[in-house]
Amino acid sequence: MYDTKYSWDKHINSCINNYILSGSNNYSDSYIYSYICGQSRTRSERGNRIELSIDPGTWNPMDEDMVSLDPIAFHSGEEPYKERIDFYQRRTGLTDAVQTGTGQLNGIPVAIGVMDFQFMGGSMGSVVGEKITRLIEYATNEFLPLILVCSSGGARMQEGSLSLMQMAKISSALYDYHQIKSYLCINPYISY
C-alpha cells in the first residue's frame, strides 16, 4: 500500500491536515483514526491485526505448538480449567491468547506479538508469558524492532502465582532488549 516511508508520511500528514481543517473538537484516538483515514478502529480480530501491522505474506509464526496445561489442577464450580482452555482453543482456533512471530514492516524485519481478547479475555497465563518472553529474546538476539499488540484482562487466576510471575519475566526480557537497543541504536519497541 505504501511503498516508501515518504508515501506513508505523506498519507499520515494529509489525513492529519484534513482532520485539523475540519474544525472537529473530538480528540478520541479511535475517532481521529476513523475520521482522518476513513477506516473504523473497532474491535479487531487478531488475524486482522497481524495483517494490518506487517507487509502481506511476511508473517512467520513462532512457538505455535505451545499449549496451556493445568499446572495447579484448578477447578471452579463451573468447569475444570482444562475444559475451559479446550473450549477457547476450539472457539478461536488458537492455542492460547497470543500469537508471536516475525514479519516485515515496509520491508524491515520485525518481531511482533498480538494478543487476542477473545481467548479468555486475553489473560496472561504461563504460555502467554513464555511466548512473549521468547519473542522479546529473539528480537534482542536478532536486533529486531519489537511490536506488541496488547489486549489483556490481566493475570490468569486459574494458574495462580505462575501467571503472576509472567510479568516479571517479560519485564526482565524487555530490560535486556532496551539495554541492547540503546547500545546499538535499534528502533524502540512499540506496544499498543
XYZ file of N, CA and C in Angstrom:
576
model
N 0.816 -1.191 0.000
C 0.000 0.000 0.000
C 0.863 1.260 0.000
N 1.861 1.311 0.886
C 2.781 2.443 0.944
C 4.173 1.889 0.700
N 4.708 2.152 -0.496
C 5.964 1.527 -0.866
C 7.189 2.218 -0.289
N 7.039 3.407 0.240
C 8.178 4.096 0.844
C 7.747 4.812 2.102
N 8.726 5.122 2.932
C 8.443 5.887 4.144
C 7.849 7.238 3.773
N 8.311 7.816 2.668
C 7.811 9.118 2.237
C 6.317 9.043 1.939
N 5.878 8.007 1.215
C 4.458 7.923 0.865
C 3.606 7.698 2.116
N 4.102 6.933 3.098
C 3.378 6.741 4.351
C 3.273 8.067 5.104
N 4.400 8.774 5.235
C 4.390 10.063 5.928
C 3.448 11.042 5.228
N 3.472 11.037 3.904
C 2.604 11.927 3.126
C 1.141 11.603 3.415
N 0.807 10.311 3.474
C -0.563 9.896 3.763
C -0.991 10.363 5.157
N -0.161 10.107 6.157
C -0.490 10.499 7.529
C -0.652 12.009 7.631
N 0.291 12.757 7.055
C 0.202 14.219 7.111
C -1.060 14.723 6.421
N -1.419 14.119 5.312
C -2.646 14.500 4.609
C -3.866 14.229 5.482
N -3.881 13.060 6.118
C -5.004 12.719 6.993
C -5.103 13.698 8.167
N -3.981 14.007 8.778
C -3.971 14.916 9.920
C -4.433 16.306 9.492
N -3.927 16.785 8.351
C -4.348 18.102 7.860
C -5.843 18.143 7.600
N -6.390 17.082 6.997
C -7.832 17.029 6.751
C -8.606 17.083 8.058
N -8.105 16.390 9.065
C -8.782 16.390 10.363
C -8.748 17.780 10.995
N -7.583 18.417 10.981
C -7.442 19.740 11.588
C -8.318 20.751 10.865
N -8.342 20.698 9.537
C -9.134 21.652 8.761
C -10.633 21.460 8.957
N -11.054 20.273 9.416
C -12.480 20.030 9.606
C -13.037 20.803 10.789
N -12.150 21.245 11.701
C -12.598 22.002 12.868
C -13.211 21.134 13.953
N -13.086 19.820 13.848
C -13.652 18.927 14.857
C -12.925 19.096 16.180
N -13.651 18.940 17.275
C -13.004 19.036 18.585
C -13.070 17.725 19.353
N -13.408 16.631 18.695
C -13.422 15.325 19.341
C -12.050 14.697 19.133
N -11.270 14.600 20.196
C -9.900 14.147 20.058
C -9.678 12.691 20.452
N -10.735 11.910 20.485
C -10.599 10.487 20.774
C -9.730 9.839 19.699
N -8.750 9.044 20.108
C -7.851 8.400 19.147
C -8.607 7.598 18.098
N -9.580 6.799 18.547
C -10.284 5.962 17.579
C -11.103 6.814 16.626
N -11.646 7.911 17.127
C -12.416 8.798 16.267
C -11.494 9.466 15.257
N -10.348 9.953 15.732
C -9.397 10.614 14.845
C -8.959 9.658 13.744
N -8.610 8.438 14.133
C -8.170 7.467 13.142
C -9.284 7.201 12.138
N -10.495 7.008 12.643
C -11.632 6.739 11.778
C -11.898 7.914 10.849
N -11.827 9.112 11.397
C -12.134 10.288 10.598
C -11.058 10.557 9.555
N -9.812 10.600 9.995
C -8.763 11.036 9.078
C -8.404 9.989 8.040
N -8.577 8.742 8.352
C -8.185 7.705 7.399
C -9.380 6.995 6.776
N -10.578 7.355 7.209
C -11.760 6.736 6.630
C -11.904 5.271 6.960
N -11.294 4.844 8.061
C -11.383 3.452 8.470
C -11.849 3.389 9.912
N -12.676 2.424 10.197
C -13.155 2.257 11.560
C -12.122 1.499 12.379
N -11.941 1.902 13.627
C -10.997 1.213 14.517
C -11.769 0.521 15.616
N -12.679 -0.315 15.227
C -13.448 -1.069 16.208
C -12.664 -2.308 16.589
N -13.260 -3.118 17.451
C -12.582 -4.335 17.884
C -12.117 -5.135 16.674
N -10.863 -5.512 16.680
C -10.258 -6.175 15.531
C -9.872 -7.598 15.897
N -10.092 -8.492 14.981
C -9.638 -9.861 15.177
C -8.121 -9.899 15.097
N -7.504 -10.857 15.797
C -6.054 -10.916 15.849
C -5.445 -11.115 14.475
N -6.081 -11.873 13.617
C -5.563 -12.071 12.266
C -5.514 -10.761 11.505
N -6.553 -9.949 11.657
C -6.565 -8.641 11.015
C -5.467 -7.759 11.577
N -5.237 -7.829 12.878
C -4.187 -7.005 13.477
C -2.823 -7.376 12.913
N -2.591 -8.645 12.724
C -1.316 -9.069 12.140
C -1.235 -8.574 10.705
N -2.301 -8.794 9.931
C -2.305 -8.382 8.531
C -2.160 -6.869 8.377
N -2.779 -6.115 9.265
C -2.701 -4.659 9.190
C -1.369 -4.117 9.685
N -0.650 -4.895 10.483
C 0.582 -4.409 11.099
C 1.831 -4.677 10.276
N 1.795 -5.682 9.422
C 3.004 -6.043 8.667
C 2.679 -6.186 7.183
N 3.732 -6.278 6.390
C 3.573 -6.434 4.945
C 2.907 -7.775 4.634
N 2.034 -7.806 3.630
C 1.345 -9.051 3.264
C 2.329 -10.165 2.918
N 2.009 -11.363 3.382
C 2.791 -12.541 3.035
C 4.110 -12.691 3.774
N 4.347 -11.866 4.809
C 5.641 -11.946 5.506
C 5.522 -12.560 6.897
N 4.341 -12.962 7.333
C 4.121 -13.498 8.679
C 4.747 -14.874 8.815
N 5.621 -15.025 9.824
C 6.235 -16.308 10.174
C 5.989 -16.557 11.657
N 4.997 -17.389 11.990
C 4.673 -17.610 13.404
C 5.770 -18.345 14.162
N 5.809 -18.088 15.475
C 6.758 -18.756 16.366
C 5.988 -19.465 17.478
N 6.511 -20.552 17.956
C 6.001 -21.259 19.138
C 4.514 -21.590 19.059
N 4.039 -21.978 17.889
C 2.619 -22.313 17.727
C 2.220 -23.567 18.493
N 3.181 -24.421 18.798
C 2.873 -25.692 19.446
C 2.765 -25.595 20.969
N 3.005 -24.427 21.539
C 2.914 -24.273 22.998
C 1.446 -24.203 23.418
N 1.054 -25.034 24.375
C -0.328 -25.049 24.852
C -0.370 -24.992 26.377
N -1.438 -24.402 26.885
C -1.631 -24.319 28.332
C -2.008 -25.671 28.897
N -1.471 -25.971 30.045
C -1.851 -27.160 30.787
C -2.614 -26.695 32.022
N -2.773 -27.533 32.977
C -3.444 -27.169 34.221
C -2.448 -27.397 35.354
N -1.486 -26.475 35.524
C -0.374 -26.724 36.449
C -0.766 -26.851 37.919
N -1.884 -26.246 38.320
C -2.274 -26.351 39.735
C -3.589 -27.102 39.906
N -4.016 -27.832 38.868
C -5.260 -28.610 38.897
C -6.435 -27.760 39.396
N -6.590 -26.598 38.780
C -7.631 -25.652 39.175
C -8.997 -26.160 38.732
N -9.971 -26.090 39.641
C -11.337 -26.481 39.318
C -12.280 -25.510 40.009
N -13.030 -24.783 39.193
C -14.022 -23.863 39.763
C -15.348 -24.596 39.865
N -16.347 -23.917 40.356
C -17.666 -24.518 40.452
C -18.287 -24.770 39.089
N -17.767 -24.082 38.060
C -18.342 -24.198 36.725
C -17.780 -25.382 35.945
N -16.469 -25.383 35.747
C -15.845 -26.414 34.932
C -14.348 -26.457 35.217
N -13.712 -27.581 34.936
C -12.257 -27.650 35.110
C -11.552 -26.692 34.142
N -10.419 -26.181 34.567
C -9.638 -25.238 33.771
C -9.279 -25.825 32.409
N -8.893 -27.082 32.383
C -8.503 -27.718 31.116
C -9.652 -27.709 30.106
N -10.874 -27.930 30.583
C -12.036 -27.886 29.687
C -12.264 -26.474 29.156
N -12.022 -25.500 29.993
C -12.173 -24.105 29.582
C -11.154 -23.748 28.503
N -9.911 -24.199 28.694
C -8.862 -23.976 27.689
C -9.262 -24.640 26.370
N -9.716 -25.884 26.443
C -10.135 -26.607 25.235
C -11.255 -25.859 24.504
N -12.213 -25.314 25.253
C -13.324 -24.556 24.667
C -12.794 -23.353 23.884
N -11.906 -22.576 24.491
C -11.383 -21.380 23.826
C -10.463 -21.723 22.659
N -9.780 -22.845 22.734
C -8.972 -23.281 21.595
C -9.862 -23.605 20.403
N -10.962 -24.306 20.657
C -11.900 -24.621 19.570
C -12.565 -23.348 19.044
N -12.950 -22.460 19.934
C -13.683 -21.243 19.567
C -12.833 -20.269 18.739
N -11.566 -20.120 19.097
C -10.720 -19.132 18.421
C -9.769 -19.727 17.391
N -9.523 -21.024 17.488
C -8.546 -21.638 16.596
C -7.107 -21.387 17.028
N -6.922 -20.816 18.221
C -5.592 -20.535 18.759
C -5.258 -21.515 19.864
N -3.977 -21.661 20.157
C -3.572 -22.497 21.279
C -3.602 -21.716 22.584
N -3.453 -20.387 22.522
C -3.546 -19.525 23.703
C -3.815 -18.092 23.269
N -3.748 -17.153 24.197
C -4.210 -15.786 23.966
C -3.227 -14.882 23.236
N -2.136 -15.409 22.720
C -1.182 -14.567 21.984
C -0.610 -15.333 20.799
N -0.386 -14.602 19.714
C 0.345 -15.130 18.576
C 1.627 -14.333 18.475
N 2.722 -15.014 18.288
C 4.008 -14.339 18.153
C 4.690 -14.804 16.878
N 5.526 -13.942 16.338
C 6.248 -14.306 15.136
C 7.040 -13.142 14.590
N 7.467 -13.312 13.360
C 8.223 -12.266 12.683
C 7.535 -11.940 11.368
N 7.878 -10.800 10.845
C 7.355 -10.355 9.566
C 8.168 -9.167 9.111
N 7.640 -8.464 8.143
C 8.303 -7.259 7.671
C 7.314 -6.112 7.686
N 7.810 -4.961 8.064
C 7.019 -3.736 8.060
C 7.723 -2.767 7.137
N 7.096 -2.540 5.987
C 7.709 -1.687 4.966
C 9.083 -2.224 4.564
N 9.172 -3.568 4.509
C 10.408 -4.225 4.110
C 11.429 -4.408 5.211
N 11.137 -3.910 6.405
C 12.062 -4.026 7.537
C 11.636 -5.216 8.394
N 12.528 -6.163 8.668
C 12.174 -7.292 9.529
C 11.816 -6.819 10.940
N 10.720 -7.364 11.494
C 10.270 -7.020 12.839
C 9.820 -8.277 13.569
N 9.852 -8.214 14.888
C 9.263 -9.256 15.738
C 7.937 -8.688 16.222
N 6.873 -9.493 16.178
C 5.549 -8.987 16.539
C 4.784 -10.022 17.359
N 4.097 -9.529 18.379
C 3.221 -10.357 19.195
C 1.856 -9.699 19.265
N 0.801 -10.482 19.046
C -0.563 -9.956 19.030
C -1.423 -10.777 19.978
N -1.987 -10.104 20.974
C -2.868 -10.794 21.920
C -4.294 -10.775 21.387
N -5.082 -11.758 21.805
C -6.476 -11.858 21.380
C -7.372 -11.897 22.608
N -8.170 -10.861 22.783
C -9.072 -10.771 23.926
C -10.155 -11.848 23.876
N -10.403 -12.404 22.704
C -11.428 -13.439 22.563
C -11.023 -14.761 23.234
N -9.734 -14.909 23.540
C -9.259 -16.116 24.220
C -9.137 -15.797 25.710
N -10.145 -16.151 26.481
C -10.168 -15.944 27.940
C -9.818 -14.511 28.335
N -10.357 -13.555 27.605
C -10.128 -12.154 27.920
C -8.680 -11.730 27.742
N -7.944 -12.454 26.909
C -6.538 -12.121 26.688
C -5.689 -12.280 27.929
N -6.199 -13.049 28.893
C -5.476 -13.183 30.166
C -4.123 -13.851 29.972
N -3.193 -13.486 30.859
C -1.830 -13.967 30.736
C -1.562 -15.136 31.675
N -1.437 -16.300 31.078
C -1.007 -17.479 31.812
C 0.447 -17.746 31.488
N 0.938 -18.898 31.879
C 2.357 -19.188 31.683
C 2.735 -19.322 30.208
N 1.835 -19.816 29.363
C 2.154 -19.938 27.937
C 2.236 -18.556 27.292
N 1.294 -17.678 27.599
C 1.329 -16.317 27.043
C 2.617 -15.615 27.462
N 2.944 -15.704 28.742
C 4.167 -15.083 29.235
C 5.414 -15.659 28.585
N 5.442 -16.964 28.413
C 6.612 -17.608 27.810
C 6.747 -17.224 26.336
N 5.636 -17.197 25.611
C 5.701 -16.839 24.191
C 6.157 -15.396 24.004
N 5.651 -14.483 24.822
C 6.068 -13.083 24.720
C 7.536 -12.939 25.101
N 7.955 -13.628 26.154
C 9.360 -13.570 26.571
C 10.271 -14.103 25.473
N 9.915 -15.225 24.874
C 10.722 -15.788 23.787
C 10.794 -14.828 22.603
N 9.688 -14.161 22.306
C 9.672 -13.188 21.215
C 10.633 -12.033 21.508
N 10.575 -11.518 22.722
C 11.458 -10.411 23.103
C 12.918 -10.850 23.043
N 13.203 -12.045 23.538
C 14.575 -12.554 23.492
C 15.048 -12.749 22.055
N 14.159 -13.217 21.190
C 14.501 -13.376 19.775
C 14.809 -12.009 19.163
N 13.955 -11.026 19.440
C 14.176 -9.669 18.922
C 15.498 -9.105 19.433
N 15.818 -9.398 20.679
C 17.084 -8.931 21.261
C 18.271 -9.575 20.547
N 18.223 -10.888 20.389
C 19.334 -11.624 19.775
C 19.509 -11.317 18.286
N 18.395 -11.039 17.612
C 18.454 -10.769 16.173
C 18.475 -9.267 15.861
N 18.473 -8.430 16.916
C 18.494 -6.970 16.762
C 17.309 -6.463 15.934
N 16.113 -6.963 16.241
C 14.906 -6.585 15.503
C 14.064 -5.581 16.280
N 13.392 -4.682 15.575
C 12.366 -3.868 16.240
C 11.268 -4.797 16.759
N 10.624 -4.408 17.838
C 9.629 -5.246 18.507
C 8.296 -4.516 18.577
N 7.243 -5.200 18.165
C 5.891 -4.650 18.245
C 5.051 -5.606 19.079
N 4.399 -5.088 20.126
C 3.481 -5.889 20.938
C 2.106 -5.227 20.901
N 1.112 -5.994 20.487
C -0.266 -5.515 20.476
C -0.963 -6.181 21.651
N -1.180 -5.411 22.701
C -1.709 -5.958 23.960
C -3.203 -5.720 24.084
N -3.907 -6.735 24.492
C -5.327 -6.617 24.840
C -5.593 -7.677 25.898
N -5.185 -7.378 27.100
C -5.215 -8.382 28.156
C -6.139 -7.989 29.291
N -6.777 -8.991 29.847
C -7.599 -8.799 31.033
C -6.813 -9.025 32.314
N -5.496 -9.200 32.207
C -4.666 -9.381 33.394
C -4.156 -10.795 33.533
N -3.715 -11.110 34.742
C -3.164 -12.439 35.017
C -4.290 -13.478 35.045
N -3.984 -14.684 34.618
C -4.975 -15.761 34.585
C -5.011 -16.455 35.942
N -6.080 -16.235 36.680
C -6.175 -16.723 38.060
C -6.120 -18.249 38.151
N -6.490 -18.946 37.093
C -6.509 -20.407 37.127
C -5.102 -21.016 37.199
N -4.067 -20.184 37.014
C -2.697 -20.679 37.113
C -1.978 -20.115 38.328
N -2.706 -19.432 39.176
C -2.152 -18.948 40.433
C -0.922 -18.079 40.269
N 0.052 -18.295 41.140
C 1.257 -17.456 41.142
C 2.097 -17.637 39.876
N 1.907 -18.756 39.158
C 2.650 -18.957 37.904
C 2.296 -17.862 36.894
N 1.021 -17.471 36.857
C 0.633 -16.404 35.929
C 1.143 -15.047 36.409
N 1.214 -14.852 37.716
C 1.706 -13.584 38.249
C 3.189 -13.373 37.965
N 3.934 -14.452 37.859
C 5.376 -14.354 37.594
C 5.685 -13.944 36.161
N 4.715 -14.056 35.269
C 4.977 -13.798 33.855
C 5.357 -12.347 33.583
N 4.708 -11.412 34.270
C 5.016 -10.012 34.024
C 6.443 -9.673 34.436
N 6.910 -10.249 35.530
C 8.302 -10.021 35.943
C 9.266 -10.589 34.903
N 8.930 -11.756 34.376
C 9.783 -12.394 33.362
C 9.826 -11.542 32.092
N 8.673 -11.048 31.676
C 8.598 -10.202 30.486
C 9.349 -8.891 30.722
N 9.163 -8.301 31.893
C 9.849 -7.039 32.218
C 11.359 -7.210 32.181
N 11.846 -8.334 32.672
C 13.280 -8.607 32.656
C 13.799 -8.728 31.220
N 13.039 -9.439 30.379
C 13.437 -9.581 28.971
C 13.400 -8.229 28.261
N 12.386 -7.402 28.575
C 12.311 -6.070 27.973
C 13.456 -5.179 28.430
N 13.886 -5.342 29.669
C 15.028 -4.578 30.166
C 16.278 -4.920 29.353
N 16.507 -6.223 29.144
C 17.656 -6.647 28.342
C 17.547 -6.109 26.915
N 16.334 -6.176 26.347
C 16.109 -5.657 24.995
C 16.439 -4.167 24.945
N 15.980 -3.443 25.928
C 16.212 -1.995 25.977
C 17.704 -1.681 26.085
N 18.431 -2.459 26.879
C 19.867 -2.232 27.038
C 20.601 -2.417 25.701
N 20.284 -3.482 24.992
C 20.915 -3.747 23.695
C 20.472 -2.698 22.682
N 19.188 -2.404 22.677
C 18.630 -1.423 21.746
C 19.302 -0.074 21.908
N 19.479 0.364 23.139
C 20.101 1.662 23.395
C 21.548 1.677 22.928
N 22.234 0.577 23.145
C 23.638 0.484 22.778
C 23.822 0.479 21.256
N 22.928 -0.241 20.562
C 23.076 -0.395 19.119
C 22.163 0.533 18.315
N 21.400 1.376 19.000
C 20.501 2.321 18.322
C 19.443 1.629 17.490
N 18.902 0.520 17.978
C 17.789 -0.152 17.320
C 16.537 0.658 17.626
N 15.575 0.668 16.708
C 14.322 1.385 16.959
C 13.676 0.900 18.238
N 12.981 1.769 18.954
C 12.323 1.354 20.182
C 11.195 0.361 19.917
N 10.853 -0.383 20.952
C 9.735 -1.299 20.771
C 8.434 -0.513 20.866
N 7.400 -1.056 20.244
C 6.087 -0.421 20.223
C 5.112 -1.347 20.918
N 4.344 -0.817 21.834
C 3.289 -1.584 22.479
C 2.033 -0.771 22.407
N 1.009 -1.270 21.711
C -0.247 -0.530 21.615
C -1.408 -1.449 21.795
